[in-house]
Short mmCIF file of C-alpha atoms in Angstrom, two decimals:
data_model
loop_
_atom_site.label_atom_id
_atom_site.label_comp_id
_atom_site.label_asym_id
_atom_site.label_seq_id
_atom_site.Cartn_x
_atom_site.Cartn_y
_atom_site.Cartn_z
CA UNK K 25 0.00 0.00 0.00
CA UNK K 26 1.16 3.56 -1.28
CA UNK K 27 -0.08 6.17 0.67
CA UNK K 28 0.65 9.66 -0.12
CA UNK K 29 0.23 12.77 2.19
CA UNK K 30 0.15 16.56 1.40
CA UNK K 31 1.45 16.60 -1.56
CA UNK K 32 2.36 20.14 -2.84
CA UNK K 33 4.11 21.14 -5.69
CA UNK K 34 4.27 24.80 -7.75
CA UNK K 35 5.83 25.89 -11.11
CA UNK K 36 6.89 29.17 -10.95
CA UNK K 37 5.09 30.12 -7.90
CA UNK K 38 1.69 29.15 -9.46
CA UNK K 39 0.64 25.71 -7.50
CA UNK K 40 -0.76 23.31 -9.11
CA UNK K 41 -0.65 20.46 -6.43
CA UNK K 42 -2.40 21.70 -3.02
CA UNK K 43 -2.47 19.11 -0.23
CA UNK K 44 -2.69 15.99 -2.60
CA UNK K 45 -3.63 13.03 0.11
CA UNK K 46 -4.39 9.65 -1.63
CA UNK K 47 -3.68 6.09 -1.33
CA UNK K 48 -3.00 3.89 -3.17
CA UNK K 49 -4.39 -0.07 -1.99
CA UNK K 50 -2.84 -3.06 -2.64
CA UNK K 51 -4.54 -5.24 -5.97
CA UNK K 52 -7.00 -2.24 -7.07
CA UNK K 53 -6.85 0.01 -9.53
CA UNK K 54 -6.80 3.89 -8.96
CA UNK K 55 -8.21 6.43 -11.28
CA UNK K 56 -6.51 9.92 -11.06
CA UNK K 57 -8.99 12.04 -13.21
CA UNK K 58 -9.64 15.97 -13.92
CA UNK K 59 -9.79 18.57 -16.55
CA UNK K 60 -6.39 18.49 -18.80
CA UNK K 61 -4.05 21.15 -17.18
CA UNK K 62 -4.95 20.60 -13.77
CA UNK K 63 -1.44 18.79 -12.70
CA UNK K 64 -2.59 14.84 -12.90
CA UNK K 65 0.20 13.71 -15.23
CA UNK K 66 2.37 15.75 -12.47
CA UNK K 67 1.17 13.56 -9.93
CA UNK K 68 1.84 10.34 -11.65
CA UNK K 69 5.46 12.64 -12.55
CA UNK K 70 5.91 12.69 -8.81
CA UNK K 71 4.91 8.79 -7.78
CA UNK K 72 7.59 7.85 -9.99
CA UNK K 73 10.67 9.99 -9.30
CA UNK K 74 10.39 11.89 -12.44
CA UNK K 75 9.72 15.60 -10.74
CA UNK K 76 9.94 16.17 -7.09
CA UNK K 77 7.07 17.92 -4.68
CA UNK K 78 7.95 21.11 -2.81
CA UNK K 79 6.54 19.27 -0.09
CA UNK K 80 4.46 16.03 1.77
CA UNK K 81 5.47 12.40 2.00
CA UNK K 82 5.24 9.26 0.58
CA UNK K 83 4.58 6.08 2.77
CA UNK K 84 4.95 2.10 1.63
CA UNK K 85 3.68 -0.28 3.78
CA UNK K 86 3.64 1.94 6.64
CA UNK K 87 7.69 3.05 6.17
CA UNK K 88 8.23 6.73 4.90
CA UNK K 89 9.74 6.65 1.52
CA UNK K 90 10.90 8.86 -1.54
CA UNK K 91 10.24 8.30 -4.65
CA UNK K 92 13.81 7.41 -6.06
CA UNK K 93 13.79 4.42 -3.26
CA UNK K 94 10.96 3.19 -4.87
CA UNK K 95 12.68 2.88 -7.94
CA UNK K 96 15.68 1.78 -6.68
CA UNK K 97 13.33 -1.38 -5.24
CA UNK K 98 11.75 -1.67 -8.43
CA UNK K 99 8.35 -0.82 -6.61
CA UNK K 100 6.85 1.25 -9.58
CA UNK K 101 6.49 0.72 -13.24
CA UNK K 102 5.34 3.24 -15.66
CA UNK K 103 3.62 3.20 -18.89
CA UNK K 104 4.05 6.48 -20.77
CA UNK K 105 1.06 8.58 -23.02
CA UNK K 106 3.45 8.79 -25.70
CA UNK K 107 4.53 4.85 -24.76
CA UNK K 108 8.44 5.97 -25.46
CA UNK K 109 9.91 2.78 -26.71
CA UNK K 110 13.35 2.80 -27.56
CA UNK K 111 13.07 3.32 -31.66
CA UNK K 112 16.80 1.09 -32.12
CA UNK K 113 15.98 -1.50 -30.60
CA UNK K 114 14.02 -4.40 -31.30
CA UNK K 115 10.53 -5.64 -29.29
CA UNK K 116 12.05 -8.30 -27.25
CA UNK K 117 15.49 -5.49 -26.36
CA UNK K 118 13.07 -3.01 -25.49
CA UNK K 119 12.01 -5.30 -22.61
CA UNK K 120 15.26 -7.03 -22.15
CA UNK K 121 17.74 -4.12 -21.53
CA UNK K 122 16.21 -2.87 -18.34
CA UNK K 123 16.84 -6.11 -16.32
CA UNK K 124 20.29 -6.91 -18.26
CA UNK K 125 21.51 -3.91 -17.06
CA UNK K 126 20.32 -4.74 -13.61
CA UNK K 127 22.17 -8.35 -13.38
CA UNK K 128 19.44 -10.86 -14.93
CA UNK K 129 21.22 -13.16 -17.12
CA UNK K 130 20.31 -12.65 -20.71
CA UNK K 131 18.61 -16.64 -20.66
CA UNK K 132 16.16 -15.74 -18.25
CA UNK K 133 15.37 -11.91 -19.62
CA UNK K 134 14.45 -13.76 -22.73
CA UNK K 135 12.78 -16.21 -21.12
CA UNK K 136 10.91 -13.63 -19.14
CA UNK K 137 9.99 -11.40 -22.08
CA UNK K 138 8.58 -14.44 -24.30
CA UNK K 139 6.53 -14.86 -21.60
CA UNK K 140 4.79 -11.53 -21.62
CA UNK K 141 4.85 -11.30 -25.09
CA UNK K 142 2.74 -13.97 -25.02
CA UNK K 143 0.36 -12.99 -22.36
CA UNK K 144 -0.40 -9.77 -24.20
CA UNK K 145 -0.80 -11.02 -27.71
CA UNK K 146 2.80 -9.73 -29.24
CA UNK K 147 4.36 -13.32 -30.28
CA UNK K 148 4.61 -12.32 -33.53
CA UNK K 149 6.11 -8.89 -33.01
CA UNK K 150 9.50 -10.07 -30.78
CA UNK K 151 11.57 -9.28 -33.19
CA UNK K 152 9.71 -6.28 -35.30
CA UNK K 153 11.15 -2.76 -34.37
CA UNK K 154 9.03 -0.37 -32.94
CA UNK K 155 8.00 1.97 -35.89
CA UNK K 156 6.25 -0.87 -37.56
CA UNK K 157 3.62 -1.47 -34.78
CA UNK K 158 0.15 -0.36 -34.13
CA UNK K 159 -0.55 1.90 -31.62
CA UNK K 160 -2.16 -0.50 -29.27
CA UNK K 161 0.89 -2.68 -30.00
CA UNK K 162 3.41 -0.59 -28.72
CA UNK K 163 1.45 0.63 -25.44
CA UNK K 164 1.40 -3.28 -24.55
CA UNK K 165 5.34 -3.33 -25.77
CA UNK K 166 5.55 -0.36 -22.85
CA UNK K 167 3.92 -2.64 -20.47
CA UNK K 168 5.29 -5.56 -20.83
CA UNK K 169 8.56 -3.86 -20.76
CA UNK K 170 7.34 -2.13 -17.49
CA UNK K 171 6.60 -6.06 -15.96
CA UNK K 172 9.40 -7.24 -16.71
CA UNK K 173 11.14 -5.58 -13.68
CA UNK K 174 8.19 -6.64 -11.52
CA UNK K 175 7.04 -3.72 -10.53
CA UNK K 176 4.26 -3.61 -7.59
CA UNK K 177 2.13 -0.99 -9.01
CA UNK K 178 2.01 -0.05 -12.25
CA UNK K 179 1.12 3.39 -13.47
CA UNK K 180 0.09 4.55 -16.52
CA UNK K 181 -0.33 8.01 -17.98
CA UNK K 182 -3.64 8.69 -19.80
CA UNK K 183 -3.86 5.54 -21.51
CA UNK K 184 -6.64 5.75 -24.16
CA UNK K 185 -5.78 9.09 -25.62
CA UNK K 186 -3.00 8.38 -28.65
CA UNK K 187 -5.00 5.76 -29.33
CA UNK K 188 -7.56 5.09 -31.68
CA UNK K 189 -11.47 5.72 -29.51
CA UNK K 190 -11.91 2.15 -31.07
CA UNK K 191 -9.62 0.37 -28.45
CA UNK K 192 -10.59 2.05 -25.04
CA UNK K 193 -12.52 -0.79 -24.52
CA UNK K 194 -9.77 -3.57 -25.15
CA UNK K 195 -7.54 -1.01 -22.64
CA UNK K 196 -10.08 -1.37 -19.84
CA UNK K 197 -10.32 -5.02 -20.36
CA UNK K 198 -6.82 -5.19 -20.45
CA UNK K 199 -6.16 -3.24 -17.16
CA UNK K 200 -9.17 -5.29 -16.12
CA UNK K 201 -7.29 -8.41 -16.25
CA UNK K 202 -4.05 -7.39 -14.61
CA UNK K 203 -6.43 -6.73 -11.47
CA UNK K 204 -8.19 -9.88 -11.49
CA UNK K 205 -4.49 -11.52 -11.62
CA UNK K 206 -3.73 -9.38 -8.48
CA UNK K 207 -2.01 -6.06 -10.03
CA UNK K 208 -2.04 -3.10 -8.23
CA UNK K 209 -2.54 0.06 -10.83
CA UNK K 210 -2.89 3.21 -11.02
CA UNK K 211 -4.80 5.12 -14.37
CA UNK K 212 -4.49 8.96 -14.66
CA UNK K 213 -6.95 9.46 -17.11
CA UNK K 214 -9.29 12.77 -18.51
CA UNK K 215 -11.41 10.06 -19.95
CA UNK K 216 -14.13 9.43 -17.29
CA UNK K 217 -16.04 6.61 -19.08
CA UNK K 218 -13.16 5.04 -19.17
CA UNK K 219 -12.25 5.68 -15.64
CA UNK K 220 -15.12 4.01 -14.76
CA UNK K 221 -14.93 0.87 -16.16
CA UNK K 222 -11.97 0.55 -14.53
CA UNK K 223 -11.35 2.02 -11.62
CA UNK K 224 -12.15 0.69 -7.73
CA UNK K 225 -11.33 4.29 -6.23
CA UNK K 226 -11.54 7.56 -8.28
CA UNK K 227 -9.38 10.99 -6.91
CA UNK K 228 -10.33 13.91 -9.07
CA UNK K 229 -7.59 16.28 -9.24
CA UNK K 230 -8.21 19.69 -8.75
CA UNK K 231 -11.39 19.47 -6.40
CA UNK K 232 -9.28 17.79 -3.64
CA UNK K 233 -11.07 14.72 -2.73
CA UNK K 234 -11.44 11.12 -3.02
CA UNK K 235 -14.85 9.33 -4.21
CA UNK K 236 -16.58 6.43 -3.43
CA UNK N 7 49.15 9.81 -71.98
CA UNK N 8 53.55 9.60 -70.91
CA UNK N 9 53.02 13.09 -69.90
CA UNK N 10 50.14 12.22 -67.27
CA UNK N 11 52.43 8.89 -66.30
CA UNK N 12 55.37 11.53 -65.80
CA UNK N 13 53.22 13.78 -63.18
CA UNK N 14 51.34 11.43 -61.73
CA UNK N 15 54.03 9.99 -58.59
CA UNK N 16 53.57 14.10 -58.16
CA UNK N 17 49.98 14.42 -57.83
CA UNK N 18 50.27 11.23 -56.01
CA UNK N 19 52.44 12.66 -53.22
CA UNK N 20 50.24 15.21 -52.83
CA UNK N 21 47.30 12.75 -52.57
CA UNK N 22 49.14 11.65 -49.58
CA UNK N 23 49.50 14.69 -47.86
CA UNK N 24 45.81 15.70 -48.69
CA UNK N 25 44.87 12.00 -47.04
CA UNK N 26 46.82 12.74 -44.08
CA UNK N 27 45.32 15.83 -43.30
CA UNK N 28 42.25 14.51 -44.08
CA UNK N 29 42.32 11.25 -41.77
CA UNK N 30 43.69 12.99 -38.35
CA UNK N 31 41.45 16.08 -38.56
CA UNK N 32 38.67 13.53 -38.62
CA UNK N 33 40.20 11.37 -36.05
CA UNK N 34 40.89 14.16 -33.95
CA UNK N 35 38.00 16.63 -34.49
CA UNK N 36 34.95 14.26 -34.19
CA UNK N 37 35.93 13.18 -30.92
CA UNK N 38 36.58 16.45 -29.80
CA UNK N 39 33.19 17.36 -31.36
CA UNK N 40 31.06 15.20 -29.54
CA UNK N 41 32.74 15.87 -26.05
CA UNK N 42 32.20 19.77 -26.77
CA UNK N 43 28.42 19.33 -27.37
CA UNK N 44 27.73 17.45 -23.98
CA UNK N 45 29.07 20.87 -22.75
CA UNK N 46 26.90 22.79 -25.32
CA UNK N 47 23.59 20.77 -23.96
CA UNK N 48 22.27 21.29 -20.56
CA UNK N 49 21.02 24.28 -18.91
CA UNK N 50 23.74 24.73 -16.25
CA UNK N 51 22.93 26.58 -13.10
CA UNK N 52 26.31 26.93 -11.75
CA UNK N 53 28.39 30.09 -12.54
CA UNK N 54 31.33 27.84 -13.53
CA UNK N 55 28.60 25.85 -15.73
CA UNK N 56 27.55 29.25 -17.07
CA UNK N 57 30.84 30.40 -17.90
CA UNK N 58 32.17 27.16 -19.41
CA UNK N 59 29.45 27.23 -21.58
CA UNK N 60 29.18 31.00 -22.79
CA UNK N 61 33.21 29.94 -23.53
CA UNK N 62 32.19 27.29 -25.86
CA UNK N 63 29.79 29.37 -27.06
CA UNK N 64 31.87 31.54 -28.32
CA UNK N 65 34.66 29.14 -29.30
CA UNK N 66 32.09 28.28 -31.74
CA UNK N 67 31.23 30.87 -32.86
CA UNK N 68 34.62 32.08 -33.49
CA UNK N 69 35.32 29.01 -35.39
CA UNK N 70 32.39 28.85 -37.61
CA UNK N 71 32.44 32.65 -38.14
CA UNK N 72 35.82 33.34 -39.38
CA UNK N 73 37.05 31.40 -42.79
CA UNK N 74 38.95 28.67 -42.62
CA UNK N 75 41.74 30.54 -44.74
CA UNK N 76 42.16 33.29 -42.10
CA UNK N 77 42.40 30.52 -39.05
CA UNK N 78 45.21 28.67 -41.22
CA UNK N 79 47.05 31.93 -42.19
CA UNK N 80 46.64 33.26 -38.24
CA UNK N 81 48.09 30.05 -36.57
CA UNK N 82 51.05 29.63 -39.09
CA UNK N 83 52.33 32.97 -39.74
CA UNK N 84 50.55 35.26 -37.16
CA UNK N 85 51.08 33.14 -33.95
CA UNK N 86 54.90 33.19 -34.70
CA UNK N 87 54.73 37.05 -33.71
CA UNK N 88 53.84 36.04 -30.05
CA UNK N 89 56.02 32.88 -30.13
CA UNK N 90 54.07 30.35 -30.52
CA UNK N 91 55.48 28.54 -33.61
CA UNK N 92 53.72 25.09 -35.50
CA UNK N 93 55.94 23.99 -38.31
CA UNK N 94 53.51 23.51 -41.38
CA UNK N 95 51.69 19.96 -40.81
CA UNK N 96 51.35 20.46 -37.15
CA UNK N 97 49.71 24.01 -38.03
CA UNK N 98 47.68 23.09 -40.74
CA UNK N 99 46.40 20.47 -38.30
CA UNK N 100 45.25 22.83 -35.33
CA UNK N 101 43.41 24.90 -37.83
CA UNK N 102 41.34 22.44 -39.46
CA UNK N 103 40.91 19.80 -36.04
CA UNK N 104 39.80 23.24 -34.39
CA UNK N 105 37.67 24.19 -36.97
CA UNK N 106 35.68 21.17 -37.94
CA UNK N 107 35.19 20.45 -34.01
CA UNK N 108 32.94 23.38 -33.61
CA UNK N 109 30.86 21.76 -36.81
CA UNK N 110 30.76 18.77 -35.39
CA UNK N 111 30.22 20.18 -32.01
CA UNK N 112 26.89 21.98 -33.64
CA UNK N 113 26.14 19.03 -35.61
CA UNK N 114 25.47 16.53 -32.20
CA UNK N 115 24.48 19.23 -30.21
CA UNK N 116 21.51 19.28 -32.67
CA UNK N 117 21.31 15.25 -32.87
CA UNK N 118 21.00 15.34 -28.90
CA UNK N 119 18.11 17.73 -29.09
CA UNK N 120 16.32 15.60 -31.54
CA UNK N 121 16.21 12.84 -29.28
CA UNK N 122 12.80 13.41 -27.16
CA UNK N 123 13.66 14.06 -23.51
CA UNK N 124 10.98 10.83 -22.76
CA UNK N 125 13.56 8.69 -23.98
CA UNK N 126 15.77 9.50 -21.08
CA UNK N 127 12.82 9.24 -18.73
CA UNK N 128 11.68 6.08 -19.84
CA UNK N 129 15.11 5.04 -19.16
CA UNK N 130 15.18 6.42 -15.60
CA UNK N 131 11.53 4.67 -14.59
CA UNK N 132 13.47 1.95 -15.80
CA UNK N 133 15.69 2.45 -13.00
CA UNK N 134 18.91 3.07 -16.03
CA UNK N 135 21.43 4.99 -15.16
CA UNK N 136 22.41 8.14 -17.22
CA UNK N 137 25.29 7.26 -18.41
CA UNK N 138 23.08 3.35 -19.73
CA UNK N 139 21.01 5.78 -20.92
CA UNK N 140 23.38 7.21 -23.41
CA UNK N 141 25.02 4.15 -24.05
CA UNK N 142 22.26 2.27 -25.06
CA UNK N 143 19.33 4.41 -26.14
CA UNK N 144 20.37 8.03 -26.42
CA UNK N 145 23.66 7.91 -28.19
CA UNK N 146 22.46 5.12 -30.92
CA UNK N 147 19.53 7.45 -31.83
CA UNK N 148 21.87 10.28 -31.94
CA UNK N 149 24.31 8.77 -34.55
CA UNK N 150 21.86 7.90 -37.16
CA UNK N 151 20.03 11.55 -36.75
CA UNK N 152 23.88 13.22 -37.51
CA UNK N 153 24.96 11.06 -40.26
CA UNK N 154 24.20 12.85 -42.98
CA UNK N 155 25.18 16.02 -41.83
CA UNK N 156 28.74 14.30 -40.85
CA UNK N 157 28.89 13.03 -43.92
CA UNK N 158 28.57 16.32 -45.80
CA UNK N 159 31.14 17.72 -43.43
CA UNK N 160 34.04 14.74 -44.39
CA UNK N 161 33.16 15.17 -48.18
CA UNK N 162 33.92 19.84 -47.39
CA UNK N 163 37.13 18.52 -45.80
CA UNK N 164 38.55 16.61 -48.80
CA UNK N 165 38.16 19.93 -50.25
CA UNK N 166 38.82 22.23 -48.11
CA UNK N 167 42.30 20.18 -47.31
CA UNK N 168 43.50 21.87 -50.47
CA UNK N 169 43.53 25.22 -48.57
CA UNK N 170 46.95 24.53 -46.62
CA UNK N 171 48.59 25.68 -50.20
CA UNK N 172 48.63 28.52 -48.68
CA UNK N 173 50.83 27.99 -45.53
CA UNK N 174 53.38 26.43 -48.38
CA UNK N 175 52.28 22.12 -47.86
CA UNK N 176 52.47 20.46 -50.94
CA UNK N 177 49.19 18.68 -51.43
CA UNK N 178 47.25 17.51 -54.52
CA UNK N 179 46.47 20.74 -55.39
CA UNK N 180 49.69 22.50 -55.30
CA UNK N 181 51.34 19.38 -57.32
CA UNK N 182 48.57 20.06 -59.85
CA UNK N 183 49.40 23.67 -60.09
CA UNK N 184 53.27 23.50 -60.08
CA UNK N 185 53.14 20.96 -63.36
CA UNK N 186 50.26 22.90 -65.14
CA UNK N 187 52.16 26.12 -64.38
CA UNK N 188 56.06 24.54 -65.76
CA UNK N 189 54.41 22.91 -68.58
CA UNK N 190 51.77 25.83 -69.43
CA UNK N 191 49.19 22.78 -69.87
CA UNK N 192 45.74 22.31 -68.37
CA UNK N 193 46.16 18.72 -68.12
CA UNK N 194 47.29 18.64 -64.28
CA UNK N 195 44.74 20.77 -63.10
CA UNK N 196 42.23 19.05 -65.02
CA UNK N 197 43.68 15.39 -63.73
CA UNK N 198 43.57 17.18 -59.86
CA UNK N 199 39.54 17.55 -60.47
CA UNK N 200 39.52 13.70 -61.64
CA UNK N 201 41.23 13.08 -58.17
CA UNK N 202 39.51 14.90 -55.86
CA UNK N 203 36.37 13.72 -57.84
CA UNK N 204 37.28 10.20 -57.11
CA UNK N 205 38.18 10.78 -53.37
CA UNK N 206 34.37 12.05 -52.90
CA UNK N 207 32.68 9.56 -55.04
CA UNK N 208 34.56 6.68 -52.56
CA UNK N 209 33.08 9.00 -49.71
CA UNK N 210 29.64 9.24 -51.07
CA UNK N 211 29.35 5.48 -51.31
CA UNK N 212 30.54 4.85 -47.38
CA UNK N 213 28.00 7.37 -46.49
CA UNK N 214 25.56 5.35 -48.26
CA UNK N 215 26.81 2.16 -46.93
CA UNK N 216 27.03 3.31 -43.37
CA UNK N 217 23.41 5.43 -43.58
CA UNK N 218 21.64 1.88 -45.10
CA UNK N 219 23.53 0.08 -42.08
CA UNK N 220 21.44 2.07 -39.68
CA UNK N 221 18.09 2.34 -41.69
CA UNK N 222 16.75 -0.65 -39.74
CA UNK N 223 14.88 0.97 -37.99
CA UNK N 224 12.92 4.79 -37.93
#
């Protein structure tokens, strides 16, 4: 469990993160939604190490934490709007060069990556480079590049929206899924249909407050 | 057909020389090039940073603004004046290594810009380090994005080798014009276009070779 407390952050003395307290429970899936503009992607920017607050603290499992511990454990895994797979290398790299780096033996990165290719429907693309997939193809590349370093919660920045309207559906089934096999996730999202089809807890941005 | 046998181990010398040049400025100045635009990139906050990088700046500048001729005739003959003497190679060396660094240096600062910024984040969520961000994502990208543009730059400096005739090196081009002028023929100079032609049509085809290696992917 993620919990986060007061949360504040400002760009150029305008804030645009007042008092953010949310948390973030083990196996369900979290919908950040609000209005474009109103600081959600900076939110999910903060969760994973990628900007730091002005101020409030992050808690895991009850121990105060920062965000670039969490990464250092591996504890979060993000799936980009823009998916950002790396263009030179091929399907099965993309996934693979994360845990090389980190000490898995090649064997078993493979091994690993088949594995999720499978699971998300990609056999066929392992070794296709990423300019030659669809878009729905590369956001599962992103994720299963994201699993492969086990993350426990995996976060993903509006997910339906360089996507064709066609596939929100196969998104929320997908994310769907992950939580039945025991994921924890969290969705920041402008979409709210599509926050609700997939979302146990909803925060909306902006207003301050948690539903449900 | 003798006569072009009997000036030919000439123009051939000076093929030599115009190689030489020609391989170390590369050797030296693309190096040099890509280490100067790391310090070109970021946004330093520093006063140190700041100054290091307004230095560069103007190195640049200086290098890219001035011809080529005036840097050669400045090291070789003005230098001297202040003490600081090169004998011919080594001078004709400074100029263009100097020179065609702050190209270069302009040429990846650009590639590094093209490469989105997400690339280096995705890397980091990854839990990458910067420096296996480079090595594996950033700097890959980069050198197919400058290729072309290096590749233009090694085909100016075949040519632009020719101007250390005037610092008194005996290159293709001065051969040429020493055997056209004792003979009063044409010939030489016209045999010096065949050669340089050659040396940039062998050029051409590496750049194609090395741009197809890397157009597996976009």
């Amino acid at each position: 469990m993620l919990e986060l407390k007061n949360i504040n952050k400002s760009f150029n003395g305008r804030p645009v993160l007042k008092n953010v307290t949310l948390t973030i429970e083990d196996g369900k899936t979290l919908a950040i939604v609000g209005p474009s503009g109103v600081g959600k992607t900076t939110l999910l920017r903060i969760i994973s190490g990628l900007e730091q607050a002005d101020s409030g603290t992050m808690i895991w499992n009850g121990k105060p934490t920062t965000a670039q511990a969490m990464r250092k454990q591996g504890i979060i895994g993000v799936v980009f709007q823009n998916f950002e797979l790396f263009p030179n290398l091929s399907v099965m790299r993309n996934i693979t060069l994360a845990p090389t780096l980190q000490g898995v033996d090649q064997q078993q990165a493979d091994a690993t990556a088949k594995k999720l290719l499978d699971q998300l429907a990609l056999t066929d693309q392992e070794k296709a480079y990423p300019y030659s997939l669809s878009g729905g193809q590369k956001q599962r590349v992103a994720i299963a590049r994201a699993l492969a370093l086990n993350p426990q919660i995996l976060l993903y920045d509006e997910p339906t929206s360089a996507l064709d309207p066609l596939l929100r559906e196969n998104v929320a089934e997908m994310v769907n899924q992950f939580k039945a096999s025991g994921m924890t996730q969290v969705v920041v999202t402008h979409d709210m249909d599509f926050a609700k089809s997939v979302a146990d807890t909803t925060y909306h941005v902006g207003k301050g407050g948690d539903d449900q | 057909m003798t006569y072009i046998f009997q000036i030919l181990p000439a123009l051939l010398s000076g093929v030599k020389l115009t190689l030489g040049i020609f391989a170390i400025t590369l050797v030296g100045a693309i190096p040099l090039g890509l280490i100067l635009s790391v310090g070109l990139i970021p946004k330093p906050k520093s006063i140190l940073g700041k100054a290091g990088k307004s230095l560069l700046e103007g190195y640049v500048w200086v290098f890219r603004g001035t011809p080529l001729l005036l840097q050669l005739m400045f090291i070789f003959y003005g230098l001297p004046i202040i003490g600081i003497v090169f004998d011919r190679f080594s001078a004709a060396l400074v100029a263009f290594i100097l020179n065609y660094a702050a190209y270069f240096a302009e040429i990846f600062r650009g590639g590094f810009g093209a490469v989105d910024e997400g690339q280096f984040e995705a890397s980091t969520v990854l839990n990458m380090t910067r420096w296996q961000a480079l090595r594996y994502v950033v700097i890959p990208q980069v050198v197919k994005i400058v290729l072309p543009s290096i590749g233009n730059e090694v085909i100016n400096l075949v040519k632009d080798s020719s101007l250390v005739y005037v610092i008194g090196l005996g290159d293709l081009l001065r051969a040429g014009n020493i055997a056209s002028a004792r003979d009063v023929t044409l010939l030489p100079l016209v045999l010096v276009g065949v050669i340089y032609l050659l040396l940039t049509l062998i050029l051409t085809f590496l750049q194609k070779r090395i741009e197809a290696a890397f157009s597996y992917y976009r």
